[in-house]
Coordinates of C-alpha atoms in Angstrom, one line a residue:
A201 CA -115.8 -65.1 154.0
W202 CA -117.0 -61.9 153.0
A203 CA -120.6 -60.6 154.5
S204 CA -121.5 -59.1 151.4
T205 CA -120.9 -62.6 149.7
R206 CA -122.8 -64.3 151.9
E207 CA -125.6 -62.5 152.1
A208 CA -125.7 -62.2 147.7
A209 CA -125.3 -65.8 147.7
D210 CA -128.7 -66.5 150.1
F211 CA -125.6 -68.2 152.4
W212 CA -128.2 -68.0 155.4
D213 CA -131.5 -68.7 154.0
D214 CA -131.6 -72.6 155.1
T215 CA -129.8 -71.9 158.3
A216 CA -131.4 -71.3 161.7
P217 CA -131.1 -68.0 163.4
E218 CA -129.2 -69.2 166.3
T219 CA -126.6 -70.9 164.0
R220 CA -126.4 -68.1 162.2
A221 CA -125.3 -65.8 165.2
V222 CA -122.8 -68.3 166.6
V223 CA -121.0 -68.3 163.1
E224 CA -121.1 -64.8 162.6
E225 CA -119.7 -64.0 166.2
A226 CA -116.9 -66.7 165.6
L227 CA -116.0 -64.6 162.2
A228 CA -116.0 -61.5 164.1
R229 CA -113.6 -62.8 166.4
G230 CA -111.4 -65.0 164.1
F231 CA -108.1 -64.6 162.9
K232 CA -105.9 -65.9 160.1
H233 CA -103.5 -68.8 161.0
Y234 CA -100.3 -68.6 159.4
F235 CA -98.2 -71.8 159.2
S236 CA -94.7 -71.6 160.3
P237 CA -92.4 -73.7 162.1
A238 CA -93.1 -72.5 165.8
N239 CA -97.1 -72.9 164.8
R240 CA -96.0 -76.4 164.0
L241 CA -94.0 -76.8 167.0
F242 CA -97.1 -75.6 169.5
V243 CA -99.5 -78.0 167.6
E244 CA -97.1 -81.2 168.1
A245 CA -96.6 -80.2 171.8
I246 CA -100.6 -79.9 172.2
T247 CA -101.0 -83.4 170.7
T248 CA -98.4 -85.0 173.3
I249 CA -100.2 -83.1 175.9
L250 CA -103.7 -84.5 174.9
T251 CA -102.2 -88.1 174.2
Q252 CA -100.6 -87.7 177.7
E253 CA -97.3 -88.6 176.1
K254 CA -95.7 -85.5 178.2
S255 CA -96.8 -82.9 180.9
V256 CA -97.8 -79.6 179.8
T257 CA -94.7 -78.1 181.4
D258 CA -92.4 -80.2 179.6
A259 CA -94.3 -80.0 176.5
L260 CA -94.2 -76.4 175.9
A261 CA -90.8 -75.9 177.3
E262 CA -89.6 -78.1 174.5
A263 CA -91.5 -76.7 172.0
E264 CA -90.5 -72.9 172.9
T265 CA -86.8 -74.1 172.9
A266 CA -87.3 -75.7 169.6
A267 CA -89.2 -72.7 168.0
V268 CA -86.4 -70.3 169.4
Q269 CA -83.7 -72.5 167.3
A270 CA -86.1 -72.6 164.2
S271 CA -86.4 -68.7 164.2
G272 CA -82.8 -68.3 164.6
T273 CA -82.1 -70.6 161.7
I274 CA -84.8 -68.9 159.4
A275 CA -83.3 -65.5 160.3
G276 CA -79.8 -66.8 159.4
D277 CA -78.6 -66.6 162.7
A278 CA -77.3 -70.5 162.3
I279 CA -76.5 -72.4 159.4
A280 CA -77.8 -76.0 159.4
G281 CA -75.1 -78.8 159.0
P282 CA -75.6 -81.8 156.6
A283 CA -78.2 -84.4 158.1
I284 CA -76.2 -87.8 159.3
V285 CA -78.6 -90.6 158.0
T286 CA -77.9 -94.1 159.5
N287 CA -80.2 -97.1 160.0
E288 CA -79.9 -97.2 163.8
V289 CA -82.3 -96.2 166.5
E290 CA -80.8 -93.4 168.6
T291 CA -80.3 -94.5 172.1
G292 CA -81.9 -92.6 175.0
D293 CA -85.6 -92.2 176.4
R294 CA -87.6 -91.7 173.2
A295 CA -84.8 -90.9 171.2
A296 CA -86.1 -91.8 167.9
K297 CA -89.3 -89.2 167.0
I298 CA -91.1 -90.1 163.9
T299 CA -93.9 -88.7 162.4
F300 CA -96.8 -90.9 160.6
L301 CA -99.4 -90.4 157.9
P302 CA -102.4 -92.5 157.4
Y303 CA -103.9 -92.6 154.3
S304 CA -107.4 -91.1 155.3
A305 CA -107.6 -88.4 157.9
T306 CA -111.2 -89.5 159.7
E307 CA -111.7 -93.0 161.3
E308 CA -108.2 -94.5 160.8
W309 CA -106.4 -91.4 162.1
R310 CA -107.9 -92.4 165.5
Q311 CA -107.5 -96.0 164.9
Y312 CA -103.3 -95.1 164.2
R313 CA -103.2 -93.2 167.6
Q314 CA -104.3 -96.3 169.7
L315 CA -102.2 -98.3 167.9
A316 CA -99.3 -96.2 168.2
K317 CA -99.6 -96.4 171.9
Q318 CA -99.4 -100.2 171.9
F319 CA -96.4 -99.9 169.7
M320 CA -94.7 -97.4 171.7
A321 CA -95.1 -99.6 174.9
E322 CA -93.5 -102.3 173.0
H323 CA -90.4 -100.1 171.7
P324 CA -89.7 -97.5 174.5
D325 CA -87.1 -96.0 172.1
I326 CA -89.3 -94.8 169.7
T327 CA -92.2 -92.3 169.6
V328 CA -94.7 -92.3 166.8
T329 CA -96.6 -89.1 166.2
I330 CA -99.8 -89.5 164.1
K331 CA -100.6 -86.4 161.8
P332 CA -103.4 -85.8 159.1
R333 CA -102.6 -85.2 155.8
G334 CA -104.1 -82.6 153.8
F335 CA -106.4 -83.5 150.5
T336 CA -104.2 -81.6 148.4
S337 CA -101.0 -82.6 150.0
A338 CA -98.3 -84.7 148.3
M339 CA -98.5 -88.2 149.2
N340 CA -95.6 -87.8 152.0
T341 CA -96.5 -84.4 153.5
D342 CA -99.2 -83.4 155.9
E343 CA -101.7 -80.8 155.9
S344 CA -99.2 -78.5 156.9
G345 CA -96.9 -79.2 154.1
V346 CA -94.6 -81.1 156.2
P347 CA -92.9 -84.3 155.0
G348 CA -94.2 -87.1 157.3
D349 CA -91.0 -89.7 158.2
C350 CA -93.3 -92.7 157.1
F351 CA -96.8 -92.8 155.4
Q352 CA -99.5 -94.9 154.1
W353 CA -100.7 -94.1 150.3
N354 CA -101.9 -96.0 147.4
L355 CA -99.7 -97.0 144.8
P356 CA -97.5 -94.3 143.3
D357 CA -95.9 -94.2 139.9
L358 CA -93.1 -96.2 140.4
A359 CA -92.1 -95.6 136.7
D360 CA -91.6 -91.9 137.7
P361 CA -88.2 -90.9 139.0
E362 CA -89.4 -88.3 141.0
E363 CA -92.0 -90.2 142.8
R364 CA -89.6 -93.0 143.5
A365 CA -86.8 -90.6 144.7
A366 CA -89.3 -89.2 147.5
I367 CA -89.4 -92.8 149.0
L368 CA -87.2 -95.7 150.2
N369 CA -86.9 -99.0 148.6
L370 CA -87.5 -101.7 151.4
D371 CA -85.3 -104.5 150.2
A372 CA -82.0 -103.8 152.4
F373 CA -84.4 -103.6 155.5
I374 CA -86.0 -107.0 154.3
E375 CA -82.6 -108.4 154.2
A376 CA -81.2 -107.2 157.3
D377 CA -84.3 -108.2 159.3
S378 CA -84.2 -111.9 160.3
D379 CA -87.5 -111.7 161.9
F380 CA -89.4 -110.4 158.6
T381 CA -90.6 -112.7 155.6
L382 CA -93.0 -111.8 152.9
D383 CA -94.3 -115.3 153.0
D384 CA -97.4 -114.2 155.1
F385 CA -98.6 -111.5 152.6
Y386 CA -100.9 -112.2 149.7
P387 CA -98.5 -112.1 146.2
A388 CA -100.9 -110.3 144.4
L389 CA -100.7 -107.4 147.0
V390 CA -97.0 -107.4 147.4
E391 CA -96.1 -107.5 143.4
P392 CA -97.8 -104.1 142.4
F393 CA -95.4 -102.4 145.0
R394 CA -92.5 -103.8 143.1
Y395 CA -90.5 -101.8 140.4
Q396 CA -87.6 -103.3 138.5
G397 CA -87.0 -105.9 141.0
Q398 CA -87.2 -103.6 144.0
L399 CA -90.0 -103.7 146.8
W400 CA -91.0 -99.9 147.6
A401 CA -93.9 -100.4 150.2
L402 CA -95.5 -103.2 152.4
P403 CA -98.7 -103.7 151.5
A404 CA -101.4 -102.2 154.0
A405 CA -105.0 -103.4 152.8
V406 CA -106.8 -103.6 149.9
T407 CA -110.5 -103.1 149.2
P408 CA -112.0 -105.4 146.5
M409 CA -115.1 -104.7 144.9
I410 CA -117.6 -107.4 145.7
I411 CA -121.3 -108.1 145.6
Q412 CA -123.9 -107.9 148.1
Y413 CA -127.5 -109.1 147.9
N414 CA -130.7 -109.0 149.7
K415 CA -131.2 -112.6 150.5
D416 CA -134.9 -112.0 151.5
V417 CA -135.1 -111.3 147.5
F418 CA -133.3 -114.3 146.5
D419 CA -135.5 -116.3 149.1
A420 CA -139.0 -115.0 147.9
A421 CA -137.8 -115.8 144.2
G422 CA -136.3 -119.5 145.0
V423 CA -132.9 -118.3 143.6
A424 CA -129.7 -119.8 144.9
Y425 CA -127.1 -117.2 146.5
P426 CA -123.9 -116.4 144.1
Q427 CA -121.2 -118.4 145.1
P428 CA -117.3 -118.0 144.2
G429 CA -116.6 -119.2 140.6
W430 CA -120.0 -118.0 139.2
T431 CA -120.0 -116.5 135.5
F432 CA -121.3 -113.7 134.2
E433 CA -123.8 -116.1 132.4
D434 CA -124.6 -116.8 136.0
F435 CA -124.8 -113.1 136.8
L436 CA -127.5 -112.0 133.9
E437 CA -129.5 -115.2 134.5
T438 CA -130.2 -114.3 138.2
A439 CA -130.4 -110.5 137.5
V440 CA -133.2 -111.3 134.9
T441 CA -134.9 -113.6 137.4
L442 CA -134.8 -111.0 140.3
T443 CA -135.9 -108.0 138.3
Q444 CA -139.8 -107.4 138.5
G445 CA -142.3 -104.7 137.9
E446 CA -142.3 -101.4 136.5
G447 CA -141.9 -97.5 137.2
E448 CA -141.2 -96.6 140.9
T449 CA -141.8 -99.8 142.2
K450 CA -139.7 -101.6 140.0
Q451 CA -137.4 -104.2 141.3
Y452 CA -133.8 -104.3 140.0
G453 CA -131.8 -107.6 139.7
F454 CA -128.5 -105.4 140.3
V455 CA -127.6 -101.9 141.4
P456 CA -124.0 -100.8 140.3
E457 CA -121.9 -98.2 142.0
V458 CA -123.0 -94.3 141.5
M459 CA -120.0 -94.0 139.1
E460 CA -120.5 -96.7 136.9
T461 CA -117.3 -96.6 134.9
S462 CA -115.9 -97.8 138.1
V463 CA -117.9 -101.1 137.8
I464 CA -117.6 -101.6 134.2
N465 CA -114.0 -101.2 134.6
V466 CA -113.4 -103.7 137.2
M467 CA -116.0 -106.2 135.7
L468 CA -114.2 -105.8 132.0
L469 CA -111.1 -107.7 133.5
R470 CA -113.2 -110.4 135.2
F471 CA -115.4 -110.6 131.8
G472 CA -111.9 -111.1 130.0
A473 CA -111.3 -107.6 128.6
D474 CA -108.5 -105.5 129.0
L475 CA -108.7 -101.5 128.3
I476 CA -104.9 -101.3 127.8
D477 CA -102.9 -102.9 124.9
K478 CA -99.3 -103.7 126.3
S479 CA -98.1 -105.0 122.9
V480 CA -96.8 -102.0 121.9
D481 CA -94.6 -99.4 123.7
P482 CA -95.8 -97.1 125.6
P483 CA -98.9 -98.8 125.8
T484 CA -102.3 -97.5 124.1
A485 CA -105.9 -98.0 124.5
A486 CA -107.6 -101.1 123.5
F487 CA -111.0 -99.7 122.8
T488 CA -111.6 -101.5 119.7
A489 CA -110.3 -104.9 120.7
P490 CA -113.1 -107.3 119.8
V491 CA -113.5 -108.4 123.4
V492 CA -113.6 -105.0 124.9
I493 CA -116.5 -104.3 122.2
E494 CA -118.2 -107.4 123.5
A495 CA -118.1 -106.5 127.0
V496 CA -119.2 -102.7 126.4
R497 CA -122.4 -104.3 124.4
W498 CA -123.0 -106.8 127.3
Y499 CA -123.1 -104.1 129.8
A500 CA -125.2 -101.8 127.9
D501 CA -127.7 -104.5 127.2
L502 CA -128.2 -105.0 131.4
S503 CA -130.0 -101.3 130.8
R504 CA -131.1 -101.5 127.3
T505 CA -132.3 -105.0 126.5
Y506 CA -132.9 -106.7 129.8
G507 CA -133.8 -103.7 132.0
V508 CA -131.9 -105.4 135.1
K509 CA -130.2 -102.2 136.3
P510 CA -130.9 -98.4 136.5
V511 CA -128.6 -96.1 134.7
L512 CA -126.7 -94.1 137.1
L513 CA -123.8 -91.8 136.4
I514 CA -121.9 -92.6 133.4
D515 CA -121.7 -89.3 131.5
Y516 CA -119.6 -86.7 133.0
T517 CA -119.8 -84.0 130.6
T518 CA -122.7 -82.0 131.3
A519 CA -123.0 -79.7 134.4
A520 CA -126.2 -81.7 135.6
N521 CA -124.3 -84.8 135.6
T522 CA -121.3 -83.5 137.9
N523 CA -123.6 -83.6 141.2
P524 CA -123.7 -87.3 142.1
G525 CA -125.9 -86.6 145.3
P526 CA -129.2 -87.4 143.5
Y527 CA -127.7 -90.6 142.2
F528 CA -126.8 -91.7 145.7
D529 CA -129.9 -91.0 146.9
L530 CA -131.7 -92.9 144.3
R531 CA -129.1 -96.1 145.0
N532 CA -129.8 -96.2 148.9
S533 CA -133.7 -96.0 148.3
L534 CA -133.4 -98.8 146.0
V535 CA -131.2 -100.9 148.4
Q536 CA -133.0 -99.9 151.7
E537 CA -136.3 -100.4 150.2
G538 CA -135.8 -103.9 149.2
R539 CA -135.8 -103.0 145.2
A540 CA -132.4 -104.0 144.6
A541 CA -131.4 -107.7 144.5
M542 CA -127.8 -107.2 144.1
W543 CA -125.6 -104.2 144.3
T544 CA -121.6 -103.6 144.3
L545 CA -119.6 -102.6 147.1
L546 CA -116.1 -101.5 147.7
S547 CA -115.7 -103.6 150.9
P548 CA -116.1 -103.8 153.5
V549 CA -116.7 -100.2 153.9
N550 CA -116.6 -97.5 151.2
Y551 CA -116.0 -94.4 153.5
G552 CA -118.8 -94.9 155.9
L553 CA -121.4 -95.0 153.0
S554 CA -121.8 -99.1 153.2
T555 CA -123.4 -99.0 156.7
K556 CA -126.1 -96.3 155.4
L557 CA -126.5 -97.9 152.4
T558 CA -128.2 -101.2 153.9
Q559 CA -129.5 -99.4 156.9
G560 CA -132.4 -101.4 157.9
L561 CA -131.7 -104.7 155.9
T562 CA -131.1 -107.4 158.3
N563 CA -130.3 -110.3 155.7
V564 CA -127.6 -109.4 153.6
G565 CA -125.0 -111.7 151.9
A566 CA -121.8 -111.1 150.1
A567 CA -120.0 -112.6 147.0
P568 CA -117.3 -112.0 144.5
L569 CA -117.9 -110.3 141.1
P570 CA -118.5 -113.0 138.6
L571 CA -115.5 -114.1 136.7
N572 CA -115.5 -115.8 133.3
P573 CA -113.3 -118.7 132.8
N574 CA -111.0 -117.4 130.0
A575 CA -110.5 -113.9 131.9
P576 CA -106.9 -112.8 132.2
S577 CA -105.2 -112.6 135.3
I578 CA -107.0 -109.7 137.5
P579 CA -104.3 -106.8 138.9
A580 CA -105.0 -106.1 142.4
A581 CA -103.5 -103.0 144.4
G582 CA -104.2 -101.4 147.7
T583 CA -102.7 -99.3 150.1
G584 CA -99.0 -99.5 151.2
Y585 CA -96.7 -98.3 154.2
F586 CA -93.9 -96.2 152.8
I587 CA -90.6 -94.8 154.5
S588 CA -89.6 -91.2 153.2
A589 CA -86.3 -90.8 151.6
D590 CA -85.2 -88.0 153.6
T591 CA -86.2 -89.3 157.2
P592 CA -83.6 -89.3 159.4
H593 CA -84.8 -92.3 161.3
R594 CA -85.4 -95.0 158.7
Q595 CA -84.9 -98.0 161.3
A596 CA -87.7 -96.6 163.3
C597 CA -90.1 -96.1 160.6
W598 CA -89.3 -99.6 159.5
Q599 CA -89.9 -101.2 162.9
W600 CA -93.3 -99.3 162.8
I601 CA -94.6 -99.9 159.3
K602 CA -93.5 -103.7 159.9
F603 CA -95.7 -103.7 163.3
L604 CA -98.6 -102.1 161.4
T605 CA -98.8 -105.0 159.0
T606 CA -99.6 -107.5 161.8
V607 CA -102.5 -105.8 163.2
D608 CA -106.0 -105.0 161.3
A609 CA -105.3 -101.3 161.0
N610 CA -107.7 -100.6 158.0
P611 CA -111.0 -100.8 156.8
G612 CA -110.5 -103.0 154.0
M613 CA -109.0 -106.2 153.9
P614 CA -105.6 -106.3 155.8
A615 CA -102.5 -108.0 153.4
R616 CA -101.2 -110.4 155.7
R617 CA -103.2 -113.7 155.4
S618 CA -102.4 -114.5 159.0
V619 CA -104.6 -111.2 159.9
A620 CA -106.9 -111.5 157.1
E621 CA -107.9 -115.2 158.0
S622 CA -108.3 -114.6 161.6
D623 CA -111.2 -114.9 163.5
A624 CA -111.2 -111.3 164.6
Y625 CA -111.2 -110.3 161.0
Q626 CA -114.2 -112.2 160.2
Q627 CA -116.1 -111.1 163.3
R628 CA -115.5 -107.4 162.1
V629 CA -116.7 -107.8 158.7
G630 CA -118.5 -110.7 158.7
A631 CA -117.9 -114.3 157.6
E632 CA -119.4 -113.9 154.2
T633 CA -117.8 -110.6 153.1
A634 CA -114.2 -112.0 154.7
A635 CA -114.8 -114.7 152.2
A636 CA -115.9 -112.8 149.2
N637 CA -112.4 -110.6 150.0
L638 CA -110.6 -113.4 150.2
A639 CA -112.1 -115.2 146.8
S640 CA -111.4 -111.7 145.0
I641 CA -107.8 -111.8 146.2
T642 CA -107.2 -115.2 145.3
Q643 CA -108.4 -114.7 141.8
A644 CA -106.3 -111.9 141.3
D645 CA -102.8 -111.5 139.4
S646 CA -99.5 -112.3 141.5
T647 CA -97.3 -110.1 139.1
T648 CA -96.9 -106.3 138.8
S649 CA -99.7 -104.8 136.3
D650 CA -98.8 -102.1 133.7
F651 CA -102.3 -100.7 134.5
Y652 CA -101.2 -99.1 137.7
Q653 CA -97.8 -97.6 136.3
T654 CA -99.2 -95.6 133.1
R655 CA -100.7 -92.5 135.4
W656 CA -100.5 -90.5 131.8
M657 CA -103.2 -92.7 130.5
G658 CA -105.5 -92.0 133.3
I659 CA -107.6 -89.4 131.1
S660 CA -108.5 -92.3 129.0
N661 CA -111.2 -93.3 131.4
F662 CA -113.3 -89.9 130.4
W663 CA -113.3 -90.9 126.9
F664 CA -114.1 -94.5 127.5
S665 CA -117.1 -93.2 129.8
A666 CA -118.3 -91.0 127.4
A667 CA -118.4 -93.8 124.7
L668 CA -120.2 -96.0 127.2
A669 CA -122.6 -93.5 127.6
R670 CA -123.4 -92.8 123.9
V671 CA -124.2 -96.8 124.0
V672 CA -126.4 -97.0 127.0
A673 CA -128.2 -94.2 125.4
G674 CA -128.8 -95.5 122.1
E675 CA -126.7 -92.8 120.3
M676 CA -124.4 -95.1 118.7
T677 CA -123.3 -98.7 118.6
A678 CA -120.5 -100.0 120.5
E679 CA -118.3 -100.3 117.7
E680 CA -118.8 -96.4 116.5
A681 CA -118.6 -95.0 120.2
L682 CA -115.5 -97.0 120.9
S683 CA -113.7 -96.4 117.6
Q684 CA -114.2 -92.7 118.3
A685 CA -112.7 -92.6 121.6
Q686 CA -109.9 -94.5 120.3
E687 CA -109.1 -92.0 117.8
T688 CA -109.3 -89.3 120.4
F689 CA -106.7 -91.4 122.9
D690 CA -104.6 -92.0 119.7
A691 CA -104.2 -88.4 119.1
Y692 CA -103.5 -87.9 122.6
R693 CA -101.1 -90.4 123.0
D694 CA -99.2 -89.0 120.1
C695 CA -99.1 -85.4 121.5
V696 CA -97.6 -87.2 124.9
I697 CA -94.9 -88.9 123.0
D698 CA -94.0 -85.5 121.2
Q699 CA -94.1 -83.6 124.0
G700 CA -92.3 -86.2 126.4
A701 CA -95.2 -85.5 128.8
F702 CA -95.1 -88.9 130.6
Y703 CA -94.3 -87.3 133.8
N704 CA -95.7 -83.7 133.3
Q705 CA -99.1 -83.3 134.2
K706 CA -99.5 -80.0 133.2
A707 CA -98.0 -80.6 129.5
R708 CA -100.3 -83.9 129.7
N709 CA -103.5 -81.7 130.4
D710 CA -102.8 -79.4 127.5
C711 CA -102.3 -82.4 125.2
A712 CA -106.0 -83.6 126.5
R713 CA -107.1 -80.0 125.8
E714 CA -105.8 -80.0 122.3
V715 CA -107.4 -83.1 121.0
D716 CA -110.8 -82.5 123.2
P717 CA -111.5 -79.1 124.0
T718 CA -114.6 -80.0 125.6
I719 CA -113.0 -82.1 128.2
P720 CA -114.1 -80.7 131.9
N721 CA -111.5 -79.3 134.0
F722 CA -112.3 -81.6 137.0
M723 CA -111.5 -84.7 134.7
L724 CA -107.8 -83.4 134.5
G725 CA -105.2 -83.9 137.3
G726 CA -103.3 -81.2 138.9
G727 CA -100.5 -79.0 137.5
G728 CA -102.6 -77.5 134.5

C-alpha cells in the first residue's frame, strides 16, 4: 500500500503508464473499509436492490432501522433476549430470511443466485440471500466473518466435537419430511457425511479424478480407447505404446496433475494400496506396507524405467518448487500440442483450468482411472449442504438445501442419480465425461472412510511426497525412502498422542516442526 514500497519492489515495471495513473488515483482517493453491523446491513440492502427483490426506498429504510437497533445494542442501550429457535417457517410475507454460502465464490456464486430466484418463486415465505465466503473464513462464515444460516462445504472432521457443534445433524428433518428420501442419492456420496450413525449434510456434488485422452493420438497408433474396468497393466501397456520421440518433441503416454502426489494418492487406492493403517487406534501411516512400496515403485518407474510421463511437481521442500506456474505451462503445452496421449483431470472442470488445458483439441475422450481387481473399496467424498447450528430458520434452510440437491448446481457430478444420469447433465459435460464420472462413483466405497476423519494425519502427505520425490530422482530405493518417512510420521504420531493434539492445530504444527524442522510453513495448517 505504501508508494515507497511499490517503487522499491519495481512494482510498476510491467505496468502500462495509463494503468499506473488510474491505480494511483484510486489509491489516493481510497478509504479504509471497516466491517461493522451497519456496513453489513448496507451491503445486504444494495444486494436486494440489485437483485430487484426490493425497491431502493424500502431496502434503505429497512437497513437504516436495523442499523440503529444494532448500534444501540452495541452501545449497551438494549439487552438482547434469548433466541427462540423453532423448526417452523415464520408466517407472513418473506418472513424467513436465510443466507447461504456456496463453496466457491466465483461461478457457483452466480449460479446459486439464479437458483435462489427460482426457489423463492416456489416458496414465497422464504427469502434466500447468497453471500460469498472469504478464503480464510471458517466453514460457515462469509467474508465478513458473519455466520450463514446454511452453507456448502467439503467434508469436515466430524470426529472433532467443535466442528460438529457448528452444524446440525439432519436425521430429524429427514424423519419429519415424508416427501424426502435418500434413495435417489449415490450411497458412496452419502456415507462420508455420517458420523456415529447420524447424517450431518446432504451430499451436493463430487469431482472424481478421471482420465482424459487425445483420440487422434490413439487413432494414429491404432490403439483402442480406455474403457471402464481397465487395469493398471492395461494402463501401462497403453502408455508405453503411445510414448514416442525424445527431447522437446517427445510425446508422452501419460501426463499427471501438476501436483503429482494428488494423483499418486488416488492411484494408490485404485492400485490396491492404502496409506493409512487402521488396524491400530489411533491409525498410523502404512508407508512400509509391501503393497504401498510396490505401488510407489510402479509409479516411479513410469518416469525412470519406461519414460512414459514427465516429472512435474513432487518435491515441495525447496523454494524453486513452490511456484507451480512453470509446471502448469508445461502441462498445458504438452496437452494442447498433441504431445500427451492421456492425462488426469478433476472432472468436469478444475476451477476453469480444464477448458484452458484442452484448448484447440477437438477429439477428446474420457474414462475412469484404471482399477486393479484386488483393489480395496475406494472412498468418495465431495461437497455437502449443511445447516448452521445457531440459525433461527432451520426449516427454511432444510427446504432450501433439499431443493438444491434436485438441480444441477455445481461444476462437479451431482449427488442424486436422477440429476447425474439426466440428459441435461450429460449434455453439459459430455456423454463420455458423464460416463467416466459415473463409473468412478459406482466403483467407490459406500461406507464411511477413516481417511476423511483423520485430519491430524494430513501432514503425513508431506513426508510421503518427499519420499516419492527421492525415489523418482533415484536418490533412494522405495524401501529406504518410505522407511524414513514412516519413522518421521511415527515420531509425529507419538507427539500428537502425548500432547492430546488431535483437534489442536497449533499443537500439531509444533509436533511436526519438532520431528522435522525443515518442514515449510505453507505445508502446515492454520493456528501455528
